[in-house]
Amino acid sequence: MESKIWLSSPHMCGKEQSFIDEAFATNWIAPLGPNVDGFENDIETYLKEDIHAAALSSGTAAIHLALQLLDVGVGDEVICQSKTFSASANPIVYLGATPIFVDSESETWNICPNTLEEAIKDRIANGKKPKAIIAVHLYGMPYKVDEIHSIAKSYDIPILEDSAEALGSTYKNRKCGTFGDISILSFNGNKIITTSGGGALVTKSKKLRDEAVFLSTQARDKAVEYLHSKIGYNYRMSNVLAGIGRGQMTVINQRVQQRRANYDYYKSNLKDIEHISFIEAPKEYFTNRWLSCILLHSENQKHQLIEHLNGFNIESRPLWKPMHQQPIFKDAPKYLNGISDDLFKKGLCLPSGSNLKDAERQRVLDAIKSFFKK
Ligand SMILES: *Cc1c(COP(=O)(O)O)cnc(C)c1O
């Protein structure tokens, strides 16, 4: 059997090790230290726009803290894009609030402006104004930033921008991760860059950033004794792992290019297969192509292609199953238009790592072609 081709595997550049060695040499083996400060600084420099970053243990932790900083609590409602990974929505439930799921539009696959406005109006008519909106740049494709933010603004609802998959993507030349009242990034093992596990909360407000760090380090008040007036968390990033992040940030632009090259390769070589279609970036949208996605002709064909690729030891994966279809969220209110259901039926993610070798991409291509020749 030929070696396994993974969907998206970690891709080290070599510089990570020296930052880790430095942490060992200086005994900064703790959830604070020079690598944590340095990594935050790298993120801020990369995103620009006066951004302040807090490095945390995961993207999920960042969402959890962000929702609290947006004052979400028991009994509140939070609107969330339905087509996403469950980590976008789970922290709503951690806080005793209710997720309200909103469907996608077909141009970017992200939260639909019309459906969003319909949901907001209906929730307000039901007696509760949503406390926040979680919008996601799925697979690195920016959501309709102008439309979504103008609706949020007109109802005075803050946006939590889930940029876990979109580091390196831009909308109208501005980087994803800089649009939300609060934004989050993820450095999980499969993301565009990784710290093995990790995330960040990023915001233009220095006050919110400092509050996030405070909550993430057990919310210790400024006092000699261990004094707590708020419930805290142990969510800070380790200085060892932040060293990996510093190494990874030196190659972020290459990583984006390599992911985009995967997409271009698949697209140029598969475009003549009638049953496969691709999602193009609209004008002024720049996507990091975290995962290369295709749409097939039918649900059955998707299942068969996954099986077929599996037979060649190639990992592929359906698009995220919408949250409104998940057993855990079956009772959550939802505003649907059919688009995310249809995308889930037909959509597939292909191997997309920035470390894919030419021969591996060729293997994926040959396997797909052989499927359609059958
Ligand atoms: C990965 C991911 C997260 C969660 O990040 P972790 O660092 O794995 O906790 C949240 N939202 C989306 C859309 C993701 O893809």
mmCIF file of C-alpha atoms and ligand atoms in Angstrom:
data_model
loop_
_atom_site.group_PDB
_atom_site.id
_atom_site.type_symbol
_atom_site.label_atom_id
_atom_site.label_comp_id
_atom_site.label_asym_id
_atom_site.label_seq_id
_atom_site.Cartn_x
_atom_site.Cartn_y
_atom_site.Cartn_z
ATOM 1 C CA MET A 1 0.000 0.000 0.000
ATOM 2 C CA GLU A 2 1.329 3.453 -0.864
ATOM 3 C CA SER A 3 1.854 5.903 2.005
ATOM 4 C CA LYS A 4 -1.134 7.775 3.395
ATOM 5 C CA ILE A 5 -1.942 11.182 1.960
ATOM 6 C CA TRP A 6 -3.514 13.310 4.694
ATOM 7 C CA LEU A 7 -6.071 16.047 4.349
ATOM 8 C CA SER A 8 -3.957 18.682 6.101
ATOM 9 C CA SER A 9 -0.956 17.769 8.188
ATOM 10 C CA PRO A 10 1.463 19.930 10.238
ATOM 11 C CA HIS A 11 4.278 21.489 8.222
ATOM 12 C CA MET A 12 7.324 22.613 10.172
ATOM 13 C CA CYS A 13 9.936 24.889 8.610
ATOM 14 C CA GLY A 14 12.851 24.060 10.917
ATOM 15 C CA LYS A 15 13.061 27.381 12.774
ATOM 16 C CA GLU A 16 10.534 26.186 15.369
ATOM 17 C CA GLN A 17 13.135 24.023 17.094
ATOM 18 C CA SER A 18 15.456 26.906 18.005
ATOM 19 C CA PHE A 19 12.633 28.804 19.733
ATOM 20 C CA ILE A 20 11.766 25.645 21.668
ATOM 21 C CA ASP A 21 15.423 25.059 22.572
ATOM 22 C CA GLU A 22 15.561 28.632 23.836
ATOM 23 C CA ALA A 23 12.555 27.952 26.083
ATOM 24 C CA PHE A 24 14.324 24.902 27.508
ATOM 25 C CA ALA A 25 17.667 26.679 27.901
ATOM 26 C CA THR A 26 16.049 29.494 29.883
ATOM 27 C CA ASN A 27 13.568 27.224 31.705
ATOM 28 C CA TRP A 28 10.537 29.140 30.452
ATOM 29 C CA ILE A 29 8.436 25.961 30.545
ATOM 30 C CA ALA A 30 5.240 27.715 31.569
ATOM 31 C CA PRO A 31 2.145 29.392 30.125
ATOM 32 C CA LEU A 32 4.051 32.674 29.889
ATOM 33 C CA GLY A 33 7.453 33.828 28.713
ATOM 34 C CA PRO A 34 9.357 35.397 25.805
ATOM 35 C CA ASN A 35 7.903 33.092 23.141
ATOM 36 C CA VAL A 36 4.341 33.943 24.176
ATOM 37 C CA ASP A 37 5.134 37.671 23.984
ATOM 38 C CA GLY A 38 7.070 37.196 20.743
ATOM 39 C CA PHE A 39 4.328 35.138 19.099
ATOM 40 C CA GLU A 40 1.684 37.716 20.032
ATOM 41 C CA ASN A 41 3.909 40.396 18.611
ATOM 42 C CA ASP A 42 4.316 38.421 15.353
ATOM 43 C CA ILE A 43 0.536 38.061 15.019
ATOM 44 C CA GLU A 44 -0.015 41.772 15.670
ATOM 45 C CA THR A 45 2.631 42.773 13.131
ATOM 46 C CA TYR A 46 1.173 40.414 10.547
ATOM 47 C CA LEU A 47 -2.448 41.512 10.957
ATOM 48 C CA LYS A 48 -1.600 45.246 11.364
ATOM 49 C CA GLU A 49 -4.627 47.568 11.832
ATOM 50 C CA ASP A 50 -3.729 48.227 15.492
ATOM 51 C CA ILE A 51 -4.559 44.707 16.538
ATOM 52 C CA HIS A 52 -3.877 43.336 20.007
ATOM 53 C CA ALA A 53 -3.464 39.571 20.401
ATOM 54 C CA ALA A 54 -3.782 37.186 23.340
ATOM 55 C CA ALA A 55 -2.224 33.753 22.732
ATOM 56 C CA LEU A 56 -4.414 31.017 24.196
ATOM 57 C CA SER A 57 -4.577 27.246 24.520
ATOM 58 C CA SER A 58 -7.032 26.837 21.610
ATOM 59 C CA GLY A 59 -9.335 28.608 19.208
ATOM 60 C CA THR A 60 -12.259 27.166 21.152
ATOM 61 C CA ALA A 61 -10.954 28.784 24.353
ATOM 62 C CA ALA A 62 -10.682 32.067 22.442
ATOM 63 C CA ILE A 63 -14.344 31.830 21.381
ATOM 64 C CA HIS A 64 -15.373 30.999 24.943
ATOM 65 C CA LEU A 65 -13.585 34.073 26.326
ATOM 66 C CA ALA A 66 -14.719 36.305 23.456
ATOM 67 C CA LEU A 67 -18.372 35.498 24.107
ATOM 68 C CA GLN A 68 -17.937 36.358 27.777
ATOM 69 C CA LEU A 69 -16.249 39.632 26.893
ATOM 70 C CA LEU A 70 -19.283 40.356 24.698
ATOM 71 C CA ASP A 71 -21.375 39.847 27.822
ATOM 72 C CA VAL A 72 -23.040 36.582 26.775
ATOM 73 C CA GLY A 73 -24.519 34.706 29.729
ATOM 74 C CA VAL A 74 -27.226 32.309 30.832
ATOM 75 C CA GLY A 75 -30.456 32.627 28.847
ATOM 76 C CA ASP A 76 -28.977 34.847 26.126
ATOM 77 C CA GLU A 77 -29.207 34.101 22.409
ATOM 78 C CA VAL A 78 -26.225 34.121 20.039
ATOM 79 C CA ILE A 79 -26.533 33.877 16.273
ATOM 80 C CA CYS A 80 -24.043 31.493 14.669
ATOM 81 C CA GLN A 81 -23.340 30.496 11.085
ATOM 82 C CA SER A 82 -24.752 26.973 10.774
ATOM 83 C CA LYS A 83 -22.211 25.777 8.239
ATOM 84 C CA THR A 84 -19.107 25.556 10.395
ATOM 85 C CA PHE A 85 -17.129 23.289 12.709
ATOM 86 C CA SER A 86 -18.834 22.581 16.050
ATOM 87 C CA ALA A 87 -16.181 24.551 17.971
ATOM 88 C CA SER A 88 -17.723 27.784 16.640
ATOM 89 C CA ALA A 89 -20.957 27.010 18.471
ATOM 90 C CA ASN A 90 -20.088 24.872 21.508
ATOM 91 C CA PRO A 91 -18.880 27.792 23.686
ATOM 92 C CA ILE A 92 -22.343 29.383 23.375
ATOM 93 C CA VAL A 93 -23.638 26.358 25.258
ATOM 94 C CA TYR A 94 -20.753 26.425 27.786
ATOM 95 C CA LEU A 95 -22.151 29.799 28.855
ATOM 96 C CA GLY A 96 -25.743 28.619 29.205
ATOM 97 C CA ALA A 97 -26.822 30.643 26.168
ATOM 98 C CA THR A 98 -28.781 29.400 23.139
ATOM 99 C CA PRO A 99 -27.315 29.202 19.630
ATOM 100 C CA ILE A 100 -29.529 30.456 16.800
ATOM 101 C CA PHE A 101 -28.340 28.966 13.527
ATOM 102 C CA VAL A 102 -28.345 30.895 10.262
ATOM 103 C CA ASP A 103 -27.830 29.404 6.803
ATOM 104 C CA SER A 104 -25.253 30.284 4.131
ATOM 105 C CA GLU A 105 -25.235 32.009 0.749
ATOM 106 C CA SER A 106 -23.797 30.221 -2.268
ATOM 107 C CA GLU A 107 -21.038 32.679 -3.283
ATOM 108 C CA THR A 108 -18.754 32.255 -0.252
ATOM 109 C CA TRP A 109 -20.640 29.438 1.591
ATOM 110 C CA ASN A 110 -20.731 31.671 4.674
ATOM 111 C CA ILE A 111 -23.511 33.326 6.671
ATOM 112 C CA CYS A 112 -26.208 34.742 4.362
ATOM 113 C CA PRO A 113 -26.994 38.452 4.838
ATOM 114 C CA ASN A 114 -30.692 38.062 3.979
ATOM 115 C CA THR A 115 -31.236 35.076 6.232
ATOM 116 C CA LEU A 116 -29.273 36.809 8.984
ATOM 117 C CA GLU A 117 -31.494 39.871 8.892
ATOM 118 C CA GLU A 118 -34.608 37.716 8.847
ATOM 119 C CA ALA A 119 -33.308 35.876 11.932
ATOM 120 C CA ILE A 120 -32.462 39.058 13.824
ATOM 121 C CA LYS A 121 -35.906 40.545 13.136
ATOM 122 C CA ASP A 122 -37.647 37.360 14.191
ATOM 123 C CA ARG A 123 -35.641 36.975 17.408
ATOM 124 C CA ILE A 124 -36.376 40.587 18.334
ATOM 125 C CA ALA A 125 -40.082 40.031 17.557
ATOM 126 C CA ASN A 126 -39.903 36.989 19.861
ATOM 127 C CA GLY A 127 -38.698 39.247 22.639
ATOM 128 C CA LYS A 128 -34.925 38.715 22.697
ATOM 129 C CA LYS A 129 -32.280 40.611 20.823
ATOM 130 C CA PRO A 130 -29.270 38.386 20.010
ATOM 131 C CA LYS A 131 -26.204 39.272 22.081
ATOM 132 C CA ALA A 132 -23.663 38.512 19.346
ATOM 133 C CA ILE A 133 -23.213 37.127 15.827
ATOM 134 C CA ILE A 134 -20.564 34.491 15.076
ATOM 135 C CA ALA A 135 -19.511 34.740 11.423
ATOM 136 C CA VAL A 136 -16.984 32.294 9.974
ATOM 137 C CA HIS A 137 -14.575 32.497 7.015
ATOM 138 C CA LEU A 138 -15.046 28.863 6.024
ATOM 139 C CA TYR A 139 -12.087 27.066 4.426
ATOM 140 C CA GLY A 140 -10.373 30.454 4.298
ATOM 141 C CA MET A 141 -12.995 32.166 2.108
ATOM 142 C CA PRO A 142 -13.968 35.517 3.653
ATOM 143 C CA TYR A 143 -17.636 35.961 4.463
ATOM 144 C CA LYS A 144 -19.474 38.952 2.962
ATOM 145 C CA VAL A 145 -17.823 41.346 5.371
ATOM 146 C CA ASP A 146 -19.444 44.626 4.285
ATOM 147 C CA GLU A 147 -22.973 43.226 4.131
ATOM 148 C CA ILE A 148 -22.777 41.272 7.370
ATOM 149 C CA HIS A 149 -21.150 44.064 9.359
ATOM 150 C CA SER A 150 -23.573 46.683 8.096
ATOM 151 C CA ILE A 151 -26.541 44.551 9.206
ATOM 152 C CA ALA A 152 -24.927 43.915 12.598
ATOM 153 C CA LYS A 153 -24.263 47.615 12.980
ATOM 154 C CA SER A 154 -27.803 48.641 12.127
ATOM 155 C CA TYR A 155 -29.109 46.402 14.929
ATOM 156 C CA ASP A 156 -26.179 47.259 17.197
ATOM 157 C CA ILE A 157 -25.081 43.629 17.663
ATOM 158 C CA PRO A 158 -21.351 42.847 17.985
ATOM 159 C CA ILE A 159 -19.616 40.365 15.677
ATOM 160 C CA LEU A 160 -17.328 37.581 16.796
ATOM 161 C CA GLU A 161 -15.253 36.853 13.703
ATOM 162 C CA ASP A 162 -14.231 33.183 13.609
ATOM 163 C CA SER A 163 -11.041 33.373 11.554
ATOM 164 C CA ALA A 164 -9.771 29.943 12.671
ATOM 165 C CA GLU A 165 -9.445 28.814 9.050
ATOM 166 C CA ALA A 166 -8.569 32.149 7.474
ATOM 167 C CA LEU A 167 -5.195 33.405 8.673
ATOM 168 C CA GLY A 168 -3.653 34.918 5.539
ATOM 169 C CA SER A 169 -6.954 35.564 3.743
ATOM 170 C CA THR A 170 -7.985 39.123 2.921
ATOM 171 C CA TYR A 171 -11.136 41.021 2.033
ATOM 172 C CA LYS A 172 -10.661 44.309 0.155
ATOM 173 C CA ASN A 173 -6.975 44.085 1.052
ATOM 174 C CA ARG A 174 -7.627 43.872 4.772
ATOM 175 C CA LYS A 175 -6.663 40.744 6.641
ATOM 176 C CA CYS A 176 -9.208 38.332 8.042
ATOM 177 C CA GLY A 177 -8.968 38.448 11.811
ATOM 178 C CA THR A 178 -9.246 42.248 11.861
ATOM 179 C CA PHE A 179 -12.968 42.662 11.185
ATOM 180 C CA GLY A 180 -14.735 41.482 14.299
ATOM 181 C CA ASP A 181 -15.452 43.386 17.482
ATOM 182 C CA ILE A 182 -13.465 40.396 18.667
ATOM 183 C CA SER A 183 -11.827 37.844 16.349
ATOM 184 C CA ILE A 184 -10.263 34.470 16.929
ATOM 185 C CA LEU A 185 -7.548 32.381 15.288
ATOM 186 C CA SER A 186 -6.703 28.691 15.641
ATOM 187 C CA PHE A 187 -3.307 26.988 15.521
ATOM 188 C CA ASN A 188 -4.585 23.432 15.789
ATOM 189 C CA GLY A 189 -2.514 20.728 14.076
ATOM 190 C CA ASN A 190 -4.509 20.840 10.834
ATOM 191 C CA LYS A 191 -4.708 24.621 10.396
ATOM 192 C CA ILE A 192 -2.719 26.849 8.058
ATOM 193 C CA ILE A 193 -0.015 27.242 10.690
ATOM 194 C CA THR A 194 0.097 25.291 13.918
ATOM 195 C CA THR A 195 1.423 25.245 17.471
ATOM 196 C CA SER A 196 0.143 21.626 17.748
ATOM 197 C CA GLY A 197 -2.777 23.035 19.721
ATOM 198 C CA GLY A 198 -3.401 26.716 20.281
ATOM 199 C CA GLY A 199 -5.398 29.785 19.400
ATOM 200 C CA ALA A 200 -5.561 33.525 19.795
ATOM 201 C CA LEU A 201 -8.098 36.179 20.612
ATOM 202 C CA VAL A 202 -7.469 39.323 18.592
ATOM 203 C CA THR A 203 -9.139 42.693 18.877
ATOM 204 C CA LYS A 204 -8.530 46.402 18.315
ATOM 205 C CA SER A 205 -9.363 47.018 21.966
ATOM 206 C CA LYS A 206 -6.323 46.786 24.232
ATOM 207 C CA LYS A 207 -8.720 46.670 27.175
ATOM 208 C CA LEU A 208 -10.550 43.587 25.839
ATOM 209 C CA ARG A 209 -7.253 41.898 25.011
ATOM 210 C CA ASP A 210 -5.949 42.474 28.543
ATOM 211 C CA GLU A 211 -9.232 41.254 30.002
ATOM 212 C CA ALA A 212 -8.922 38.059 27.921
ATOM 213 C CA VAL A 213 -5.417 37.442 29.301
ATOM 214 C CA PHE A 214 -6.718 38.103 32.820
ATOM 215 C CA LEU A 215 -9.552 35.561 32.440
ATOM 216 C CA SER A 216 -7.225 33.040 30.767
ATOM 217 C CA THR A 217 -4.805 33.077 33.725
ATOM 218 C CA GLN A 218 -7.292 32.254 36.500
ATOM 219 C CA ALA A 219 -8.573 35.834 36.899
ATOM 220 C CA ARG A 220 -6.232 36.741 39.743
ATOM 221 C CA ASP A 221 -6.937 40.215 41.042
ATOM 222 C CA LYS A 222 -4.029 42.562 41.694
ATOM 223 C CA ALA A 223 -3.398 41.667 45.310
ATOM 224 C CA VAL A 224 -0.711 39.851 47.260
ATOM 225 C CA GLU A 225 -3.071 37.128 48.381
ATOM 226 C CA TYR A 226 -4.871 34.977 45.819
ATOM 227 C CA LEU A 227 -7.945 37.157 45.428
ATOM 228 C CA HIS A 228 -10.653 36.426 42.850
ATOM 229 C CA SER A 229 -13.692 38.530 42.044
ATOM 230 C CA LYS A 230 -14.386 36.723 38.749
ATOM 231 C CA ILE A 231 -14.373 33.088 37.652
ATOM 232 C CA GLY A 232 -11.190 32.455 35.694
ATOM 233 C CA TYR A 233 -9.814 29.843 33.309
ATOM 234 C CA ASN A 234 -6.500 28.177 32.605
ATOM 235 C CA TYR A 235 -6.468 29.043 28.894
ATOM 236 C CA ARG A 236 -3.094 30.707 28.281
ATOM 237 C CA MET A 237 -0.723 29.353 25.631
ATOM 238 C CA SER A 238 2.401 27.493 26.769
ATOM 239 C CA ASN A 239 5.734 29.227 26.132
ATOM 240 C CA VAL A 240 7.034 25.991 24.562
ATOM 241 C CA LEU A 241 4.202 25.855 22.042
ATOM 242 C CA ALA A 242 4.406 29.585 21.345
ATOM 243 C CA GLY A 243 7.958 28.821 20.174
ATOM 244 C CA ILE A 244 6.503 26.612 17.449
ATOM 245 C CA GLY A 245 4.199 29.501 16.536
ATOM 246 C CA ARG A 246 7.096 31.951 16.207
ATOM 247 C CA GLY A 247 8.850 29.591 13.803
ATOM 248 C CA GLN A 248 5.660 29.098 11.821
ATOM 249 C CA MET A 249 5.028 32.831 11.510
ATOM 250 C CA THR A 250 8.295 33.194 9.587
ATOM 251 C CA VAL A 251 6.772 31.162 6.723
ATOM 252 C CA ILE A 252 3.092 32.147 6.842
ATOM 253 C CA ASN A 253 3.155 33.792 3.400
ATOM 254 C CA GLN A 254 4.740 30.700 1.826
ATOM 255 C CA ARG A 255 2.151 28.483 3.516
ATOM 256 C CA VAL A 256 -0.656 30.540 1.995
ATOM 257 C CA GLN A 257 0.968 30.327 -1.442
ATOM 258 C CA GLN A 258 1.438 26.575 -1.151
ATOM 259 C CA ARG A 259 -2.212 26.004 -0.182
ATOM 260 C CA ARG A 260 -3.380 28.210 -3.005
ATOM 261 C CA ALA A 261 -1.163 26.312 -5.428
ATOM 262 C CA ASN A 262 -2.916 23.065 -4.407
ATOM 263 C CA TYR A 263 -6.260 24.561 -5.305
ATOM 264 C CA ASP A 264 -4.972 25.891 -8.648
ATOM 265 C CA TYR A 265 -3.534 22.470 -9.443
ATOM 266 C CA TYR A 266 -6.785 20.648 -8.751
ATOM 267 C CA LYS A 267 -8.814 23.257 -10.568
ATOM 268 C CA SER A 268 -6.713 23.366 -13.730
ATOM 269 C CA ASN A 269 -6.515 19.569 -13.950
ATOM 270 C CA LEU A 270 -10.093 18.699 -13.051
ATOM 271 C CA LYS A 271 -12.041 21.524 -14.627
ATOM 272 C CA ASP A 272 -13.083 19.420 -17.602
ATOM 273 C CA ILE A 273 -14.768 16.773 -15.490
ATOM 274 C CA GLU A 274 -18.410 17.603 -15.866
ATOM 275 C CA HIS A 275 -19.488 16.471 -12.401
ATOM 276 C CA ILE A 276 -16.951 18.542 -10.472
ATOM 277 C CA SER A 277 -17.305 22.233 -9.705
ATOM 278 C CA PHE A 278 -15.189 24.701 -7.746
ATOM 279 C CA ILE A 279 -15.920 27.811 -5.725
ATOM 280 C CA GLU A 280 -14.272 30.904 -7.154
ATOM 281 C CA ALA A 281 -13.259 33.822 -4.958
ATOM 282 C CA PRO A 282 -15.444 36.852 -5.728
ATOM 283 C CA LYS A 283 -13.666 40.073 -6.756
ATOM 284 C CA GLU A 284 -11.688 41.614 -3.864
ATOM 285 C CA TYR A 285 -11.751 38.364 -1.905
ATOM 286 C CA PHE A 286 -8.422 36.623 -1.358
ATOM 287 C CA THR A 287 -8.598 33.157 0.200
ATOM 288 C CA ASN A 288 -5.778 31.179 1.778
ATOM 289 C CA ARG A 289 -7.463 28.009 0.387
ATOM 290 C CA TRP A 290 -6.958 26.310 3.728
ATOM 291 C CA LEU A 291 -8.729 23.297 2.261
ATOM 292 C CA SER A 292 -9.365 22.745 -1.443
ATOM 293 C CA CYS A 293 -13.058 21.933 -1.818
ATOM 294 C CA ILE A 294 -15.039 20.562 -4.732
ATOM 295 C CA LEU A 295 -18.750 20.073 -5.315
ATOM 296 C CA LEU A 296 -19.916 16.843 -6.916
ATOM 297 C CA HIS A 297 -23.040 15.971 -8.775
ATOM 298 C CA SER A 298 -24.858 14.122 -5.986
ATOM 299 C CA GLU A 299 -24.609 12.897 -2.419
ATOM 300 C CA ASN A 300 -24.131 9.343 -3.599
ATOM 301 C CA GLN A 301 -21.262 10.333 -5.844
ATOM 302 C CA LYS A 302 -19.593 12.114 -2.898
ATOM 303 C CA HIS A 303 -19.800 8.973 -0.754
ATOM 304 C CA GLN A 304 -18.419 6.835 -3.553
ATOM 305 C CA LEU A 305 -15.526 9.176 -4.259
ATOM 306 C CA ILE A 306 -14.542 9.246 -0.560
ATOM 307 C CA GLU A 307 -14.512 5.435 -0.601
ATOM 308 C CA HIS A 308 -12.604 5.330 -3.854
ATOM 309 C CA LEU A 309 -9.900 7.707 -2.565
ATOM 310 C CA ASN A 310 -9.737 5.735 0.661
ATOM 311 C CA GLY A 311 -8.857 2.701 -1.431
ATOM 312 C CA PHE A 312 -5.760 4.583 -2.614
ATOM 313 C CA ASN A 313 -4.904 5.535 0.969
ATOM 314 C CA ILE A 314 -5.946 9.134 0.322
ATOM 315 C CA GLU A 315 -7.875 11.021 3.001
ATOM 316 C CA SER A 316 -10.775 13.234 1.928
ATOM 317 C CA ARG A 317 -13.644 14.600 3.963
ATOM 318 C CA PRO A 318 -17.175 15.905 3.459
ATOM 319 C CA LEU A 319 -17.686 19.634 4.009
ATOM 320 C CA TRP A 320 -18.671 20.501 7.593
ATOM 321 C CA LYS A 321 -22.043 19.030 8.476
ATOM 322 C CA PRO A 322 -24.230 22.045 9.293
ATOM 323 C CA MET A 323 -24.867 22.636 12.996
ATOM 324 C CA HIS A 324 -28.645 22.617 12.523
ATOM 325 C CA GLN A 325 -28.294 18.958 11.423
ATOM 326 C CA GLN A 326 -26.297 17.946 14.493
ATOM 327 C CA PRO A 327 -27.963 15.842 17.208
ATOM 328 C CA ILE A 328 -26.519 18.127 19.925
ATOM 329 C CA PHE A 329 -28.266 21.149 18.423
ATOM 330 C CA LYS A 330 -31.511 19.563 17.284
ATOM 331 C CA ASP A 331 -33.645 21.861 19.466
ATOM 332 C CA ALA A 332 -31.837 25.090 18.571
ATOM 333 C CA PRO A 333 -33.819 27.663 16.562
ATOM 334 C CA LYS A 334 -32.691 27.840 12.942
ATOM 335 C CA TYR A 335 -33.199 30.033 9.872
ATOM 336 C CA LEU A 336 -32.616 28.036 6.717
ATOM 337 C CA ASN A 337 -32.614 28.512 2.965
ATOM 338 C CA GLY A 338 -31.428 25.061 1.842
ATOM 339 C CA ILE A 339 -27.943 26.123 0.779
ATOM 340 C CA SER A 340 -25.832 24.615 3.558
ATOM 341 C CA ASP A 341 -27.776 21.331 3.325
ATOM 342 C CA ASP A 342 -27.088 21.170 -0.382
ATOM 343 C CA LEU A 343 -23.381 22.003 0.054
ATOM 344 C CA PHE A 344 -23.073 19.277 2.661
ATOM 345 C CA LYS A 345 -24.639 16.743 0.297
ATOM 346 C CA LYS A 346 -22.276 17.439 -2.569
ATOM 347 C CA GLY A 347 -19.119 18.920 -1.075
ATOM 348 C CA LEU A 348 -15.773 17.293 -0.492
ATOM 349 C CA CYS A 349 -12.402 18.520 0.840
ATOM 350 C CA LEU A 350 -9.323 17.184 -0.941
ATOM 351 C CA PRO A 351 -5.818 16.761 0.495
ATOM 352 C CA SER A 352 -4.636 20.330 0.998
ATOM 353 C CA GLY A 353 -1.496 20.375 3.133
ATOM 354 C CA SER A 354 1.149 22.966 2.330
ATOM 355 C CA ASN A 355 3.615 20.048 2.523
ATOM 356 C CA LEU A 356 2.003 17.958 -0.245
ATOM 357 C CA LYS A 357 4.609 16.778 -2.715
ATOM 358 C CA ASP A 358 4.048 16.998 -6.466
ATOM 359 C CA ALA A 359 3.939 13.198 -6.684
ATOM 360 C CA GLU A 360 1.264 13.105 -3.979
ATOM 361 C CA ARG A 361 -0.929 15.644 -5.727
ATOM 362 C CA GLN A 362 -0.472 13.644 -8.898
ATOM 363 C CA ARG A 363 -1.639 10.536 -7.037
ATOM 364 C CA VAL A 364 -4.772 12.359 -5.856
ATOM 365 C CA LEU A 365 -5.427 13.570 -9.384
ATOM 366 C CA ASP A 366 -4.960 10.107 -10.916
ATOM 367 C CA ALA A 367 -7.262 8.580 -8.309
ATOM 368 C CA ILE A 368 -10.005 11.123 -9.014
ATOM 369 C CA LYS A 369 -9.634 10.674 -12.768
ATOM 370 C CA SER A 370 -9.820 6.901 -12.451
ATOM 371 C CA PHE A 371 -13.069 7.304 -10.471
ATOM 372 C CA PHE A 372 -14.688 9.267 -13.282
ATOM 373 C CA LYS A 373 -13.453 6.841 -15.959
ATOM 374 C CA LYS A 374 -15.226 3.916 -14.355
HETATM 375 C C1 LIG B 1 -10.503 24.750 14.164
HETATM 376 C C2 LIG B 1 -11.686 25.609 14.307
HETATM 377 C C3 LIG B 1 -12.078 26.153 15.548
HETATM 378 C C4 LIG B 1 -11.488 25.719 16.847
HETATM 379 O O1 LIG B 1 -10.156 25.915 17.005
HETATM 380 P P1 LIG B 1 -9.315 24.945 17.985
HETATM 381 O O2 LIG B 1 -8.003 25.646 18.044
HETATM 382 O O3 LIG B 1 -9.248 23.597 17.327
HETATM 383 O O4 LIG B 1 -10.010 24.905 19.299
HETATM 384 C C5 LIG B 1 -13.144 27.022 15.569
HETATM 385 N N1 LIG B 1 -13.801 27.365 14.456
HETATM 386 C C6 LIG B 1 -13.479 26.863 13.256
HETATM 387 C C7 LIG B 1 -14.256 27.290 12.062
HETATM 388 C C8 LIG B 1 -12.427 25.950 13.138
HETATM 389 O O5 LIG B 1 -12.134 25.430 11.941
#
